[in-house]
XYZ file of C-alpha atoms in Angstrom:
228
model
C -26.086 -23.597 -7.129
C -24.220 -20.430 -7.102
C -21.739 -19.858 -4.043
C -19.723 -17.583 -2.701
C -16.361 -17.397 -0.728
C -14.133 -14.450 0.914
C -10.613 -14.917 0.178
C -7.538 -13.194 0.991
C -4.568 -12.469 -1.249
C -2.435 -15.772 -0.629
C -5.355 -18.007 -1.706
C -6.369 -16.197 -4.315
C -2.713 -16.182 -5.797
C -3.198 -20.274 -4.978
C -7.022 -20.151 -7.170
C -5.377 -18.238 -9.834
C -2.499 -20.990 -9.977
C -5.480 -23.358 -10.315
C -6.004 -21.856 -13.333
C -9.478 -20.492 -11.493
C -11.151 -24.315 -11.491
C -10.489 -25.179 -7.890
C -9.671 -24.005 -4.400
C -6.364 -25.389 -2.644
C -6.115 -27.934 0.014
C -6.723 -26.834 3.618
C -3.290 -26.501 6.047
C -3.725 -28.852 9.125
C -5.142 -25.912 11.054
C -7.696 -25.563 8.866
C -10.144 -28.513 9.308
C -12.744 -27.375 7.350
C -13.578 -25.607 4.209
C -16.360 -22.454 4.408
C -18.282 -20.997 1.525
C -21.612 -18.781 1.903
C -24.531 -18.896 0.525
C -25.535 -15.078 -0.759
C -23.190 -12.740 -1.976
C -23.405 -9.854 0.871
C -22.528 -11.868 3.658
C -19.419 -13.388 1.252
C -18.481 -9.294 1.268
C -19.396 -8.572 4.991
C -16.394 -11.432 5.653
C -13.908 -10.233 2.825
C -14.347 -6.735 4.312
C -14.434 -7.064 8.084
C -12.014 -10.534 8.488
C -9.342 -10.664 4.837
C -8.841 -7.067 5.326
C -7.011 -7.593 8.268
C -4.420 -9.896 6.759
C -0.818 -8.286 6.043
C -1.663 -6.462 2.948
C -5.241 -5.285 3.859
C -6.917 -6.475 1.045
C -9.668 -9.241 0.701
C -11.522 -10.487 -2.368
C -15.327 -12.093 -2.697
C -14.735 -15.291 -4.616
C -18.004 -16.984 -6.972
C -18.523 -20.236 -8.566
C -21.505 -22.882 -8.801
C -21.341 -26.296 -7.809
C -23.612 -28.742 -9.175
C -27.031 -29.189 -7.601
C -27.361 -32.693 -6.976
C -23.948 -32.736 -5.226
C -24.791 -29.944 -2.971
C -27.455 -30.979 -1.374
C -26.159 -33.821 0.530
C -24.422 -31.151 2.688
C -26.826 -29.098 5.712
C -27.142 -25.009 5.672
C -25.933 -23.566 8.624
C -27.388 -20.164 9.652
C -24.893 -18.025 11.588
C -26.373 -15.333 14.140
C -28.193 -13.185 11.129
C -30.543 -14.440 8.596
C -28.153 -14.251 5.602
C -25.562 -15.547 7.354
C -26.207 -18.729 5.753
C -22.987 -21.501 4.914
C -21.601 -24.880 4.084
C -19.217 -26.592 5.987
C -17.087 -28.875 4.016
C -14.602 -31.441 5.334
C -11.045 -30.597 4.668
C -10.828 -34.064 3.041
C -13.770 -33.610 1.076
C -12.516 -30.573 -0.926
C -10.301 -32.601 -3.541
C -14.045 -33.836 -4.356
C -16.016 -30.651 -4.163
C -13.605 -29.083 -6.696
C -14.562 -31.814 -9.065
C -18.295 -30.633 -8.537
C -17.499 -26.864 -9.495
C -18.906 -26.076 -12.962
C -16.992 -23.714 -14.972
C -14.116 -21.005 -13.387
C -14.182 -19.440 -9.957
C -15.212 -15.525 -10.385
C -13.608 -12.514 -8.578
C -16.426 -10.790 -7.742
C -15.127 -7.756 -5.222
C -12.305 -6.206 -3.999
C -11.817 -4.553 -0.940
C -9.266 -2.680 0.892
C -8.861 -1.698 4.952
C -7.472 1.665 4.318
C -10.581 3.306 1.525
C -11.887 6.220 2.362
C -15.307 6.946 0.410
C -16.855 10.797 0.736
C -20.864 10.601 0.187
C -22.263 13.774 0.062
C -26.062 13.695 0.030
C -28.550 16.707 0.614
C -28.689 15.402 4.495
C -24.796 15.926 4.762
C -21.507 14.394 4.233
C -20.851 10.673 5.121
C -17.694 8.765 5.242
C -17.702 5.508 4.423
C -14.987 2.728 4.358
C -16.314 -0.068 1.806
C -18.598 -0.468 -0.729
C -21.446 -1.908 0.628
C -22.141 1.080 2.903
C -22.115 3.452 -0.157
C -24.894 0.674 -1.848
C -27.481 1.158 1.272
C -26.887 4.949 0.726
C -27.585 4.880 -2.948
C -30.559 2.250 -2.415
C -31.967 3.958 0.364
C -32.595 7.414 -0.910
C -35.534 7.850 -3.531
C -35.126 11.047 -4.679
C -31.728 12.648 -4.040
C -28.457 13.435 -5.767
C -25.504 11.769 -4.064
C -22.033 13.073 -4.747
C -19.053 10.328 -4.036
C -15.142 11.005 -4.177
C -11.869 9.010 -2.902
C -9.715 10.729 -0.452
C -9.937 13.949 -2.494
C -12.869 16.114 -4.106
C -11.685 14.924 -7.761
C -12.531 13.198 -9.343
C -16.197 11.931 -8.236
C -19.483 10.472 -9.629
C -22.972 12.190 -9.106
C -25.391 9.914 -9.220
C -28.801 11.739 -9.580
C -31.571 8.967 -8.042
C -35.541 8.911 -8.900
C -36.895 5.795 -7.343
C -35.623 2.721 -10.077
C -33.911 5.004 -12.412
C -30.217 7.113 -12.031
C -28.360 9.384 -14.148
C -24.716 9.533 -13.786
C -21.710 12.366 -13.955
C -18.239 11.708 -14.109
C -16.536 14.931 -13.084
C -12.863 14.270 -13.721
C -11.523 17.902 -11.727
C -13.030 21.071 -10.894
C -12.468 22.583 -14.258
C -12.189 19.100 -16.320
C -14.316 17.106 -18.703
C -17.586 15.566 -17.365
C -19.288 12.601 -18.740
C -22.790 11.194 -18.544
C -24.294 7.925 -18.549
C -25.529 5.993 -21.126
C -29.136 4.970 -20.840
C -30.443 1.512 -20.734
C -34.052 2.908 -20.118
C -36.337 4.112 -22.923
C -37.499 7.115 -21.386
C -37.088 10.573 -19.680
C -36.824 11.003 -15.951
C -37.069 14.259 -14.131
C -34.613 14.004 -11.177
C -33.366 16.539 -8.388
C -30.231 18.312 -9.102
C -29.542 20.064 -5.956
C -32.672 21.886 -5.239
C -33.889 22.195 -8.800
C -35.935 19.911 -10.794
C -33.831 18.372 -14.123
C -34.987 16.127 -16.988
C -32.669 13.732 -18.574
C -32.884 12.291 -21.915
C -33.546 9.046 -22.299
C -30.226 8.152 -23.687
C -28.457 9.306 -20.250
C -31.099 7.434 -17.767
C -30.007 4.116 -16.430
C -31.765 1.555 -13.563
C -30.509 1.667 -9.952
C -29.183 -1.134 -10.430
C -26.593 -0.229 -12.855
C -26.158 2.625 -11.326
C -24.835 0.272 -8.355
C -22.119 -1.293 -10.615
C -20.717 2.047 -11.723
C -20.163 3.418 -8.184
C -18.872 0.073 -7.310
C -16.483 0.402 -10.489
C -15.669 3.811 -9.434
C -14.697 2.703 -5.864
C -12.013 0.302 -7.188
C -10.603 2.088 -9.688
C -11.621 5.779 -9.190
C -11.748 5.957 -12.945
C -14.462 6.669 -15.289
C -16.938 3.604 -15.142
C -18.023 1.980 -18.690
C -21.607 2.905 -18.169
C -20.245 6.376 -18.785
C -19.095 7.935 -22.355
């Protein structure tokens, strides 16, 4: 089964001491061990809760566990449907490590202090993580959506026609711009401001990856590999 866990800096420094294969012990506050069971309530915690540690930064953790070891523990379902977690013992972690099949993943990043402009044809949206930027992007079916960090430049465009995207990289107001590159095998006419635009199938990519370059772009505010 694949899991997930929010962590903030000073356990992931303790994971990555680990060599990635297992979490540390608990400190005698800390009577039990929490990991979640779908990935956006493992980045609803990392955002709202590690953020607020002393460095404002918190990280979504992933790893599987074997199956048959798993299931001798109960799901608990916190106040929303996808809220939905283990509770391990802090004496049982030294075992559940043993049960973790391959390396523990760093999924996400996030960070108290982002700023994220979305501009959209309904207006101009600030957002603080990326998970509010996702609903934007996933929730508008035919619109061009314009994102930047704290300043206009640089910023993706992500053009959006149902399942498929097309991407821009626009690196300053008079600088280079780059396109996507296509993992769909055929044109789609999107709208580019108020005018209709068809891209070549080379540049047209799924939602989904479109997702994973604004995500990309987010962290690093540099020009995501989806993009040449």
């Amino acid at each position: 089964m694949i899991l997930y866990r929010p962590v903030g800096t000073a356990e992931l420094e303790l994971i990555k001491q680990n060599n990635y294969r297992s979490f540390p012990p608990r400190l005698t506050e800390q009577p039990i061990f929490y990991h979640v069971l779908n990935h956006e309530y493992a980045c609803e915690i990392a955002e709202k809760w590690n953020t607020k540690t002393s460095d404002c930064k918190g990280y979504v953790t992933e790893f599987e566990v074997d199956d048959e070891y798993i299931k001798n523990f109960e799901v608990y379902t916190v106040s929303r449907k996808h809220h939905q977690e283990f509770c391990i013992s802090a004496e049982e972690l030294e075992n559940f490590n043993r049960h973790i099949i391959g390396i523990i993943k760093v999924t996400d990043k996030f960070s108290e202090n982002k700023i994220i402009t979305v501009s959209t044809g309904h207006g101009e949206i600030v957002c603080h993580s990326k998970i509010e930027v996702k609903k934007i992007i996933l929730n508008n079916s035919t619109d061009d959506i314009w994102i930047s960090i704290k300043k206009d430049y640089p910023c993706l465009a992500i053009l959006i026609n149902g399942k498929y995207a097309c991407i821009h990289y626009v690196e300053s107001e008079n600088g280079n711009v780059f396109q996507s590159v296509g993992n769909v095998d055929k044109e789609i006419t999107f709208i580019a401001g108020s005018k209709e635009w068809t891209a070549p199938k080379e540049s047209v990519i799924t939602i989904e990856k479109a997702v994973k370059c604004m995500e990309i772009f987010c962290d690093t505010t540099k020009r995501p590999n989806c993009i040449e």
